[in-house]
CSV table of C-alpha atoms in Angstrom, one decimal:
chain,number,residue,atom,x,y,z
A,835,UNK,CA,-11.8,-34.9,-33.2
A,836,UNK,CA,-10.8,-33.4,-29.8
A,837,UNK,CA,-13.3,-30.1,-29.1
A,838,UNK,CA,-11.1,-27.3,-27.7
A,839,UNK,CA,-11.7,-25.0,-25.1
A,840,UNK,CA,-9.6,-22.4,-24.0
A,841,UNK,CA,-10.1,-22.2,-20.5
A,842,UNK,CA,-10.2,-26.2,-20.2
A,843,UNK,CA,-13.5,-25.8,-18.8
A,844,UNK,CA,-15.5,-29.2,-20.5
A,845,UNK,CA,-18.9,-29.3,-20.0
A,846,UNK,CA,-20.8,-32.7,-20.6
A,847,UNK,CA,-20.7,-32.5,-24.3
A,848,UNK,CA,-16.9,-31.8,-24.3
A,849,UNK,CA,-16.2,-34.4,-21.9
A,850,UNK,CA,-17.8,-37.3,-24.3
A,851,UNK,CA,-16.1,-35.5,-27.7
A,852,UNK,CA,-12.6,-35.7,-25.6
A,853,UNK,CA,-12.3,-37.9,-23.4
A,854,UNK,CA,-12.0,-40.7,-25.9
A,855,UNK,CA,-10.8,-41.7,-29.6
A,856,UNK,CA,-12.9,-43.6,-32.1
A,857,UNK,CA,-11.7,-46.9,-30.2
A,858,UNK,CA,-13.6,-45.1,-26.5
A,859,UNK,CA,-9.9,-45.2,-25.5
A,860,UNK,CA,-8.5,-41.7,-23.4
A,861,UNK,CA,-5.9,-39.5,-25.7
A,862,UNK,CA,-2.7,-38.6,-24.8
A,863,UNK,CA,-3.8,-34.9,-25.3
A,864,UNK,CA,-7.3,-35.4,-23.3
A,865,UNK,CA,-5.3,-36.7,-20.4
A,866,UNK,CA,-2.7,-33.8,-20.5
A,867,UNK,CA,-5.5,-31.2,-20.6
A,868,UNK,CA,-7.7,-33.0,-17.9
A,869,UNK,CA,-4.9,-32.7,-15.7
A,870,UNK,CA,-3.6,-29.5,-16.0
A,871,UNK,CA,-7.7,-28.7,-15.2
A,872,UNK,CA,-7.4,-31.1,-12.2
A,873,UNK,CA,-4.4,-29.3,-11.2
A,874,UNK,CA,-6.1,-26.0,-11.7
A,875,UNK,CA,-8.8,-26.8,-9.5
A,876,UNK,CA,-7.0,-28.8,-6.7
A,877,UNK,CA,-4.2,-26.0,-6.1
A,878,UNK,CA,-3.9,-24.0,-3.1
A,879,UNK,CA,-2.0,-20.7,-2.9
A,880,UNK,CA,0.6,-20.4,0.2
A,881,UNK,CA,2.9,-17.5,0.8
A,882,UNK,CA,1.5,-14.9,-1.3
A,883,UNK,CA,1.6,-11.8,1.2
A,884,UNK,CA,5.7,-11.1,0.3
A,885,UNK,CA,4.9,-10.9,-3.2
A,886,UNK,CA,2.0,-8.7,-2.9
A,887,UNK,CA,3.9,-6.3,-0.7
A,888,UNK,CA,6.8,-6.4,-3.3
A,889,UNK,CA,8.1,-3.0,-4.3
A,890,UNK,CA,7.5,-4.3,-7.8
A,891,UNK,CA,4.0,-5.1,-7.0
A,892,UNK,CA,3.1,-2.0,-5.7
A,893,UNK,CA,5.1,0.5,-8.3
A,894,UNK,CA,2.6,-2.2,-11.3
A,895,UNK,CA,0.1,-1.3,-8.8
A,896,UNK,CA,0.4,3.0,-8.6
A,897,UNK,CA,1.0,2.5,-12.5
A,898,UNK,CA,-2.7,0.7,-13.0
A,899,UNK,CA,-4.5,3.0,-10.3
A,900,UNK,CA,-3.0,6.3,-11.9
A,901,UNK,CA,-3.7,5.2,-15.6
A,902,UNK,CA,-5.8,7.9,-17.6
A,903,UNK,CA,-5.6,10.0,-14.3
A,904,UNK,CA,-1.9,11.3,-14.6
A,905,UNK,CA,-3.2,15.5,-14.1
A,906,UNK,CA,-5.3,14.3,-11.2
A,907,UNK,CA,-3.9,16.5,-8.4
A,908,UNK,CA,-3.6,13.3,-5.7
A,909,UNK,CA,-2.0,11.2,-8.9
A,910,UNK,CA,1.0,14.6,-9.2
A,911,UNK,CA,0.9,14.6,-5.5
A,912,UNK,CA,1.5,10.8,-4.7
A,913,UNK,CA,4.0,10.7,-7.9
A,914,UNK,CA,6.3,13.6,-6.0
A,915,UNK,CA,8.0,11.7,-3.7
A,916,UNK,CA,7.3,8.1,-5.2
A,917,UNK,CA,9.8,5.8,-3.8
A,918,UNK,CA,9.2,7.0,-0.2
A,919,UNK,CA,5.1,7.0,-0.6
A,920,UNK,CA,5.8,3.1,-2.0
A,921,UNK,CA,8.3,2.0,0.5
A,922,UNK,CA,6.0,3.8,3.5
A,923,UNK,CA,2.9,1.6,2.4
A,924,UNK,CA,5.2,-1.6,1.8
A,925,UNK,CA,6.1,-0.9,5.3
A,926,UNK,CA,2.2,-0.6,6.6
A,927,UNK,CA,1.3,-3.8,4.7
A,928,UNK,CA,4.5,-5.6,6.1
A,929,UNK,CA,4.0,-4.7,9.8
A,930,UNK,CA,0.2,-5.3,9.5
A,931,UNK,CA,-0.4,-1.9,10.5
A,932,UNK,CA,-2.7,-0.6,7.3
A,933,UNK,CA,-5.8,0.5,7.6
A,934,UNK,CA,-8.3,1.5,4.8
A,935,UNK,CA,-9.3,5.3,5.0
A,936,UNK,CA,-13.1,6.0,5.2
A,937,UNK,CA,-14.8,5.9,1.7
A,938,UNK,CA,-16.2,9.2,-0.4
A,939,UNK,CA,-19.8,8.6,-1.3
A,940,UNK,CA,-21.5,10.2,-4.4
A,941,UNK,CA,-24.5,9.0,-6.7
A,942,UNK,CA,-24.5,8.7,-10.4
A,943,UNK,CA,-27.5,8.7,-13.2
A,944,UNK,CA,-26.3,6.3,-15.9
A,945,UNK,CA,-29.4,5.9,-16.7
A,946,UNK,CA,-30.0,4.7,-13.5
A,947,UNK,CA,-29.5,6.2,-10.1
A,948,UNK,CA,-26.4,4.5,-8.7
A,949,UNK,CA,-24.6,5.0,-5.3
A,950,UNK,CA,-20.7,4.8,-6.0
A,951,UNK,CA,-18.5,4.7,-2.8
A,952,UNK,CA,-14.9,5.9,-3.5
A,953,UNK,CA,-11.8,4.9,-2.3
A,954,UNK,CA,-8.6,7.4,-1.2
A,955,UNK,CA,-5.9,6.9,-4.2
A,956,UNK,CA,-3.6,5.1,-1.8
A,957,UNK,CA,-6.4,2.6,-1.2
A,958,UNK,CA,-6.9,2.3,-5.0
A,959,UNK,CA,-3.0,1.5,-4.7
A,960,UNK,CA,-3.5,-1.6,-2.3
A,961,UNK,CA,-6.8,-2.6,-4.1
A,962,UNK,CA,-5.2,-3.0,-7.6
A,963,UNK,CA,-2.0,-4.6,-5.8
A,964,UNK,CA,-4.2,-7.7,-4.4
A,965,UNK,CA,-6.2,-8.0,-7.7
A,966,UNK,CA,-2.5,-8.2,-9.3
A,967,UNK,CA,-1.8,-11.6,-7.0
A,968,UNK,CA,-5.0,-13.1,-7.2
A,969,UNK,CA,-6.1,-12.5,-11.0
A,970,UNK,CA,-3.1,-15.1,-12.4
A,971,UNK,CA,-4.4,-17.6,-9.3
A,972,UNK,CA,-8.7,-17.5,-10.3
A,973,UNK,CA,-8.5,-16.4,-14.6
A,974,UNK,CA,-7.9,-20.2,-16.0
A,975,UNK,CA,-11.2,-21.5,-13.2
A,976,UNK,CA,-13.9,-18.1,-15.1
A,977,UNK,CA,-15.8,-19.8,-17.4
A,978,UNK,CA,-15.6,-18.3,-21.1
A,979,UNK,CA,-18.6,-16.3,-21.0
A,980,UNK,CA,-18.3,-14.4,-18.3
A,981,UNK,CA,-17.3,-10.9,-20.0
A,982,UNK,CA,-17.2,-7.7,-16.8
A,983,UNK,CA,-13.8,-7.0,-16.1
A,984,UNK,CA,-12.2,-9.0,-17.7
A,985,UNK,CA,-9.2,-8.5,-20.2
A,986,UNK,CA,-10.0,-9.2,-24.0
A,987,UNK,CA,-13.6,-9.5,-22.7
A,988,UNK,CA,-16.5,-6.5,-22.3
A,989,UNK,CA,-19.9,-5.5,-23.1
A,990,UNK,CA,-19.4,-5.6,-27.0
A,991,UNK,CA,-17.7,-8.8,-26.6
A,992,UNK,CA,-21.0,-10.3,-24.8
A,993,UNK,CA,-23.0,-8.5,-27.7
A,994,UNK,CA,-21.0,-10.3,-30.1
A,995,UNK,CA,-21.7,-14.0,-28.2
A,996,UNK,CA,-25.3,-13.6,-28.1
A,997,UNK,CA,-25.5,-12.9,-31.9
A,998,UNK,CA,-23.8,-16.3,-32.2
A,999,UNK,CA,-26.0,-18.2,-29.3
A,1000,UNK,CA,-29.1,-16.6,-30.7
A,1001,UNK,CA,-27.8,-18.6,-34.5
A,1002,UNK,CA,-27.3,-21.4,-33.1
A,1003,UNK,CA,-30.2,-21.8,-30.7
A,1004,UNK,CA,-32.7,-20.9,-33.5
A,1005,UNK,CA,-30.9,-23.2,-35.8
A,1006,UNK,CA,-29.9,-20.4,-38.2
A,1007,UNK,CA,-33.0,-18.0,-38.3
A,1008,UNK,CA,-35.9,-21.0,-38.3
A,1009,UNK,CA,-39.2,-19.1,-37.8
A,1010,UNK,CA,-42.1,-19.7,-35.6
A,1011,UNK,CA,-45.3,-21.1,-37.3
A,1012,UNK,CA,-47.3,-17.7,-37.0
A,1013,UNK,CA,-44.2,-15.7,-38.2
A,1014,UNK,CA,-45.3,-12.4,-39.6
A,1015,UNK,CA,-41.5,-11.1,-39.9
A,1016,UNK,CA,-38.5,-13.2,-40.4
A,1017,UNK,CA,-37.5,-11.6,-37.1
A,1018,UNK,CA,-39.9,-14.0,-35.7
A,1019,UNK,CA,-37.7,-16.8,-34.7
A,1020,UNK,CA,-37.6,-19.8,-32.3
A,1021,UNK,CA,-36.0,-20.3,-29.2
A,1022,UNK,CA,-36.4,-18.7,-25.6
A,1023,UNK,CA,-34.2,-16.6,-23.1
A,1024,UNK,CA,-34.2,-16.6,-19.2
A,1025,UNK,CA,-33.2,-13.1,-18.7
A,1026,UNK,CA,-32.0,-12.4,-15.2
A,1027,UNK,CA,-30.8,-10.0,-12.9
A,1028,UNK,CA,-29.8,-10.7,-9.6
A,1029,UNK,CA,-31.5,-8.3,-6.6
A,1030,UNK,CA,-29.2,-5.7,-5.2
A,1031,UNK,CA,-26.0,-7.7,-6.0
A,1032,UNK,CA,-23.1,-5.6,-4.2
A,1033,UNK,CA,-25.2,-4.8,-1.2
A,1034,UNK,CA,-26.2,-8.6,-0.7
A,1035,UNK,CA,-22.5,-9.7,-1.1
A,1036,UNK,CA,-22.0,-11.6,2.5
A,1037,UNK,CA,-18.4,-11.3,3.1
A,1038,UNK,CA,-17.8,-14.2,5.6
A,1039,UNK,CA,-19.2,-16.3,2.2
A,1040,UNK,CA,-16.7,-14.2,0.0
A,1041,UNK,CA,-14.0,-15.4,2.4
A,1042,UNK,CA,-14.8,-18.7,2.8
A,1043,UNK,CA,-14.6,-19.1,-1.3
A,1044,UNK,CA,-11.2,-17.4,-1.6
A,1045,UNK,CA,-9.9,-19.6,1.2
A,1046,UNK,CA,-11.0,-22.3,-0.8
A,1047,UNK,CA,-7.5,-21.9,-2.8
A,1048,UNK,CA,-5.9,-19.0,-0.4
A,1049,UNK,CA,-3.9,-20.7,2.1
A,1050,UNK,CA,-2.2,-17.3,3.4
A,1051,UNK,CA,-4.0,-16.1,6.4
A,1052,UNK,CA,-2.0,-12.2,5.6
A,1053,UNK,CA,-3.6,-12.4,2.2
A,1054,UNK,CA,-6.9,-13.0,4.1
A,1055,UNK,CA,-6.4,-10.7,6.8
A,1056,UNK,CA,-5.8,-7.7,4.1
A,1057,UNK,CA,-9.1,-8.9,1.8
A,1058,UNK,CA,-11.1,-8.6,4.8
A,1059,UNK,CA,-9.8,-5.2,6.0
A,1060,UNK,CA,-11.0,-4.0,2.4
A,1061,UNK,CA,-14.2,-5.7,2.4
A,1062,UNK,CA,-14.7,-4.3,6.0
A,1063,UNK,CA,-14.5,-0.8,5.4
A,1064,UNK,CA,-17.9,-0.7,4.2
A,1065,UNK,CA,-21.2,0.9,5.6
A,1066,UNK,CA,-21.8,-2.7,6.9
A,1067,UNK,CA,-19.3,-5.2,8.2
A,1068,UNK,CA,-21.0,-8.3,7.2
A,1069,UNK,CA,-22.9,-7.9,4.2
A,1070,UNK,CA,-22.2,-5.7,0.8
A,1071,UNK,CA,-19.2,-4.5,-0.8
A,1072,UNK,CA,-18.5,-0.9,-2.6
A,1073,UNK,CA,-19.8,-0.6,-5.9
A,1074,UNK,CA,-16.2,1.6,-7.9
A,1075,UNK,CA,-13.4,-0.3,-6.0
A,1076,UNK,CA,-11.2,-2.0,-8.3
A,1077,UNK,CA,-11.1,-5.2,-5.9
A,1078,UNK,CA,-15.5,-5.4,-5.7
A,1079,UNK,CA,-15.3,-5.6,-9.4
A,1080,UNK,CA,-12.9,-8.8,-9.1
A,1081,UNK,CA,-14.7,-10.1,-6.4
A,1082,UNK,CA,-18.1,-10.1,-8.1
A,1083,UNK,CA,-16.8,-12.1,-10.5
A,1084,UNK,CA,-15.2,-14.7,-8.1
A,1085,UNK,CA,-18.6,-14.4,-6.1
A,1086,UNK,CA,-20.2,-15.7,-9.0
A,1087,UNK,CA,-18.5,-18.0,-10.0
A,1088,UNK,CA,-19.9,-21.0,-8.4
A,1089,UNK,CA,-23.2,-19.8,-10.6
A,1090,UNK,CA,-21.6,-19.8,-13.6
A,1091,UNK,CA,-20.2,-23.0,-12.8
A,1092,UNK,CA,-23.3,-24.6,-11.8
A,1093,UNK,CA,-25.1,-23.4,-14.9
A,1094,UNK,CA,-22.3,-24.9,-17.3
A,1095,UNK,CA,-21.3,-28.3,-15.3
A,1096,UNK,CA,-24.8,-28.9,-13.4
A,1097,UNK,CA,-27.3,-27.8,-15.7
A,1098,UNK,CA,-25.3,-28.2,-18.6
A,1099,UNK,CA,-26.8,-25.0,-20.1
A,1100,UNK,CA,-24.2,-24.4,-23.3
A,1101,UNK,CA,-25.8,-21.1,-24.0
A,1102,UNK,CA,-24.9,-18.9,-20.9
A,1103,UNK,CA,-23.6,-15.3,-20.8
A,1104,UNK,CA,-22.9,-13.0,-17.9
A,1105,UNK,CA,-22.0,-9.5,-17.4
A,1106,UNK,CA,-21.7,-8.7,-13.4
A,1107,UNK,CA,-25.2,-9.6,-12.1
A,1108,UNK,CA,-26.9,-10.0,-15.5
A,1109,UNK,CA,-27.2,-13.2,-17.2
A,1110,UNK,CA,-28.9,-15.0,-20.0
A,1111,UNK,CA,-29.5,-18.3,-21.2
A,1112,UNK,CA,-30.7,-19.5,-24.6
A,1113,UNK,CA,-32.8,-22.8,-25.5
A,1114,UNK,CA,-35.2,-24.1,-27.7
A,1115,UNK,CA,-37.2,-25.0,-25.1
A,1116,UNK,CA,-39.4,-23.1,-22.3
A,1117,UNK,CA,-39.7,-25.9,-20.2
A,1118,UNK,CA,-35.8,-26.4,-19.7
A,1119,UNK,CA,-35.6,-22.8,-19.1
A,1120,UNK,CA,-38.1,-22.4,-16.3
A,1121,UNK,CA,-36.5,-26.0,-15.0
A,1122,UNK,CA,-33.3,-23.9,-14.6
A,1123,UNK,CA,-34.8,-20.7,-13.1
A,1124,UNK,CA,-36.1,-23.1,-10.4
A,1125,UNK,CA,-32.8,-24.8,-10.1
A,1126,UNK,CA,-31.3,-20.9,-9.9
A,1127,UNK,CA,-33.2,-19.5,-7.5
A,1128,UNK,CA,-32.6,-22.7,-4.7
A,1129,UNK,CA,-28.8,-22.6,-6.1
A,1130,UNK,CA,-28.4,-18.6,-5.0
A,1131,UNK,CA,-29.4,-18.8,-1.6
A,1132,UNK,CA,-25.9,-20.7,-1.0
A,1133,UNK,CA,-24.8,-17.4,-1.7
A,1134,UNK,CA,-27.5,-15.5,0.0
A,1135,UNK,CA,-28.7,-14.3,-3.2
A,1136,UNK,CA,-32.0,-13.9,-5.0
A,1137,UNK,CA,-33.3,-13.2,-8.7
A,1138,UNK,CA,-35.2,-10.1,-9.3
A,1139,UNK,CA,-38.7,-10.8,-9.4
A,1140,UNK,CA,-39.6,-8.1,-12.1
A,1141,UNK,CA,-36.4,-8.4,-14.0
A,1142,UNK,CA,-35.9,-12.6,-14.4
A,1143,UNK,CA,-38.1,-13.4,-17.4
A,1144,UNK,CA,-38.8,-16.2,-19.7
A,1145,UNK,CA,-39.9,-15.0,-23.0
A,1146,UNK,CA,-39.6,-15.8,-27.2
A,1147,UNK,CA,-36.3,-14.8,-28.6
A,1148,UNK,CA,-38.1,-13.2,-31.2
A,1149,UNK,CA,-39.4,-10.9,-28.8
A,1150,UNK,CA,-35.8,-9.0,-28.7
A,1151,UNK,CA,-33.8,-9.2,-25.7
A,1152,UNK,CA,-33.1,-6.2,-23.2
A,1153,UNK,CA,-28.7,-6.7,-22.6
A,1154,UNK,CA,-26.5,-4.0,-22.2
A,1155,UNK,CA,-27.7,-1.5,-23.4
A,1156,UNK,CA,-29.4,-3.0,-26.2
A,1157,UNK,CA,-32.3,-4.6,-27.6
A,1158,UNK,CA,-31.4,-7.5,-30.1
A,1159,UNK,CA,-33.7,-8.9,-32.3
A,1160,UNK,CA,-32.8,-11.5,-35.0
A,1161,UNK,CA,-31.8,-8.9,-38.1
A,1162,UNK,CA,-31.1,-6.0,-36.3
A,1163,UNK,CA,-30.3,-4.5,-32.5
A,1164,UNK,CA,-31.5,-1.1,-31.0
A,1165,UNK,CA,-30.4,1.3,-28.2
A,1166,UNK,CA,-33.2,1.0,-25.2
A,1167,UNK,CA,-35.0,4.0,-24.9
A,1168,UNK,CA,-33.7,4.8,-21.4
A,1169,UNK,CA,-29.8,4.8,-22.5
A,1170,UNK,CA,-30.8,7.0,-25.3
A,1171,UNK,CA,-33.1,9.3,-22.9
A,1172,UNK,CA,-30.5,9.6,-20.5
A,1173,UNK,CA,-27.4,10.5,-22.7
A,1174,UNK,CA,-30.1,12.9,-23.7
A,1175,UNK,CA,-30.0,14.5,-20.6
A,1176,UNK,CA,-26.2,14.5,-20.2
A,1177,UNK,CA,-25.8,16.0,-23.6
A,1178,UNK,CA,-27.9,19.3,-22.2
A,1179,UNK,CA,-25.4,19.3,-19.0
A,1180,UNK,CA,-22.5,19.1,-21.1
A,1181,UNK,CA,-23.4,22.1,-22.9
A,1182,UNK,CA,-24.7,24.3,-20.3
A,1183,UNK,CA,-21.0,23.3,-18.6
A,1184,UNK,CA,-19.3,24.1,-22.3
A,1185,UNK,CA,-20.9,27.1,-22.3
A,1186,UNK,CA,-20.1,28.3,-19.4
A,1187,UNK,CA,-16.4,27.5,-19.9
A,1188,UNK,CA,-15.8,24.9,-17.1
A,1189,UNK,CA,-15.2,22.4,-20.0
A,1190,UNK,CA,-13.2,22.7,-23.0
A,1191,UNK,CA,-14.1,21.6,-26.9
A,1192,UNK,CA,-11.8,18.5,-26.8
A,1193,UNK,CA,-13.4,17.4,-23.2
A,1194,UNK,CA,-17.0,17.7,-24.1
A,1195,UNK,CA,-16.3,16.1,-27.8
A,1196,UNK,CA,-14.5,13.0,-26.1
A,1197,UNK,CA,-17.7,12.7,-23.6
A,1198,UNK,CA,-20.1,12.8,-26.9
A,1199,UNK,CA,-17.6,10.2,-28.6
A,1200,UNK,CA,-17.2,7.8,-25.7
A,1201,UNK,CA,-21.0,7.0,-25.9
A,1202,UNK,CA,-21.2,7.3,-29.9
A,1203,UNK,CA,-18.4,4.8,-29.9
A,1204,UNK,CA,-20.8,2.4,-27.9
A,1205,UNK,CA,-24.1,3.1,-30.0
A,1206,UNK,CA,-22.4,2.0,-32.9
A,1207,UNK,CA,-22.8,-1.0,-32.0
A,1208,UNK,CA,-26.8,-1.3,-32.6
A,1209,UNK,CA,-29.1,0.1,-35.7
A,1210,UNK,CA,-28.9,3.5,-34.9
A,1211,UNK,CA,-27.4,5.4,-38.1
A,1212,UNK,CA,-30.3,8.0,-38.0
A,1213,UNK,CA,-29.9,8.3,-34.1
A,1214,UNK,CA,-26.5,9.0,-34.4
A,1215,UNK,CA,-27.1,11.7,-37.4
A,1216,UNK,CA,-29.7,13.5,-36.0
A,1217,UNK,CA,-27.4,13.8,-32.7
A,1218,UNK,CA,-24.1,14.7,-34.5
A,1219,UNK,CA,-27.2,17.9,-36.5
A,1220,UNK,CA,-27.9,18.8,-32.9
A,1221,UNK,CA,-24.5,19.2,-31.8
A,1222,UNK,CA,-22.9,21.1,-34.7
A,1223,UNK,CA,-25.5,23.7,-34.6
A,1224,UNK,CA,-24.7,24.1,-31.1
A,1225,UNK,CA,-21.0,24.6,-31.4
A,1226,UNK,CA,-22.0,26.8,-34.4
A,1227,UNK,CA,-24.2,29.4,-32.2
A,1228,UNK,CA,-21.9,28.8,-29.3
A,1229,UNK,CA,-19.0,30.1,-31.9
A,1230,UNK,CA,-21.1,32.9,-33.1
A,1231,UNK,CA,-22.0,34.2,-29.7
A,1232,UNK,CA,-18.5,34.3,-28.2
């Protein structure tokens, strides 16, 4: 029976289920899908740059980068005199004449401090524009389980993979000898972050892989004019542009690719820089941390030496946001500290009046519609007490 795979991506076990019939002769369908995954990975790109400057391109383009942002003054602004804004940056791109404005810089405390860089709206324009060419091109060669940014794909997507890995790995829920709670069970995780991902980016490497299949030189010349216009020229990319999110991705690729084809690890999952993989054994796992480690410094990467770990499943595993144990999954302490916090602002700011009912209830909802995910029923009551007794006195007092 020919094992399918969507993305045509056959590891080793794959290749031996597909390649052959009962008779070890190649199917008809096996050699159809091996070469359309041939030709994925053989073709080159030429003559992209007219279709990226495209009017059509660009109106898709405005359409993504204004999306949810439509009362944004620069969104009304831009929107004005459409046509003419479009057709004045087709022009720029055409003549080889744009050039990326200087970035906004602001941090962020989501739990953790975070520098985001941002990018004018016309940028945001041009950024969405390229990731509109090059998405079709590089989609079919991600691997599966690689879930940021990604359409149909996400954090609760990833969540949803583990629980199945973690099955399969422990062979259903088997417990450890010493088992004192039949969340006890065996298998292992490497759980791995990788240091200071978007400032270690090295953009002459983030070239050379997109030339790899890029044979357009004005494609390349406007890719490195956005990775340029960054704090440093050679190394790092802004962490909030629409284009660094794609590019991590592609960056990475070569990892996931080595973890799936080289090591032949089935049970891989990445989110941007964090990744896990599950086995039975500890041995295998620390084989592949080794194998990891030598692998990223092709990329001029490194793990995190306090946040790469080996350690029993049973243990529960910090991912997104969570910590999942066999029967049940909990939000980490420092998400639920930090909305916390943010739930104070929000009222201060509510009632002060510089937000509204409907903005501060869809700021509460957008993070209860996340915590759902995990055991946290009590959490989530307690929370929902603590705001109604707010808006109550709030009410009362106005």
């Amino acid at each position: 029976m020919l094992y399918r795979n969507r993305d045509l991506d056959l590891d080793a076990r794959n290749d031996d289920l597909a390649n052959s019939n009962s008779d070890g002769r190649i199917t008809q369908v096996t050699r159809t899908l091996y070469s359309k995954w041939k030709l994925i990975k053989m073709k080159t790109y030429k003559n992209l740059y007219p279709k990226l400057c495209s009017y059509k391109n660009l109106e898709l383009a405005f359409k993504k980068a204004g999306k949810g942002k439509s009362k944004k003054f620069y969104v009304i602004k831009f929107k004005k005199e459409l046509k003419q804004n479009l057709f004045s940056l087709k022009k720029e791109l055409e003549l080889e004449t744009y050039k990326p404005s200087r970035l906004t810089k602001f941090t962020i405390r989501d739990p953790k401090t975070r520098l985001i860089r941002k990018s004018i709206f016309k940028d945001r324009i041009v950024h969405h524009a390229i990731v509109n060419i090059l998405e079709p091109i590089y989609e079919p060669r991600f691997i599966t389980d690689n879930y940021a940014n990604r359409l149909n794909k996400g954090t609760i997507s990833a969540l949803e993979r583990f629980d199945i890995f973690k099955r399969k790995v422990s062979k259903n829920g088997k417990l450890v000898s010493h088992a004192l709670t039949n969340n006890m069970i065996k298998g292992y995780v490497f759980k791995a972050d990788i240091r200071k991902f978007f400032d270690s980016i090295n953009q002459a490497k983030m070239i050379e892989i997109l030339q790899r299949k890029i044979k357009d030189e004005k494609v390349i010349w406007l890719i490195a004019k956005v990775l340029k216009n960054f704090d440093d020229k050679k190394k790092g990319m802004p962490l909030g542009n629409m284009t660094s999110q794609f590019f991590a991705n592609l960056y990475l690729n070569d990892l996931d690719q080595f973890v799936k084809r080289k090591l032949k690890m089935r049970y891989y999952i990445r989110y941007v820089d964090d990744f896990i993989i599950l086995h039975e054994s500890k041995e295998v796992l620390k084989n592949c941390r080794d194998k990891i480690e030598k692998y990223l410094k092709n990329l001029r990467l490194e793990l995190h030496p306090d946040k790469s770990k080996i350690y029993s499943l049973y243990k529960g595993v910090d991912f997104l946001g969570f910590k999942t144990f066999y029967y049940h999954r909990i939000a980490r302490k420092r998400n639920i500290k930090g909305f916390k916090k943010k739930l104070i602002t929000l009222k201060i700011k509510h009632k002060e009046g510089s937000i509204n009912y409907n903005k501060f209830m869809e700021s509460v909802c957008g993070w209860f519609a996340y915590v759902m995910w995990g055991n946290t029923y009590k959490l989530r009551k307690n929370i929902i007490k603590n705001i109604n007794r707010f808006l109550l006195d709030n009410s009362l007092s106005s």
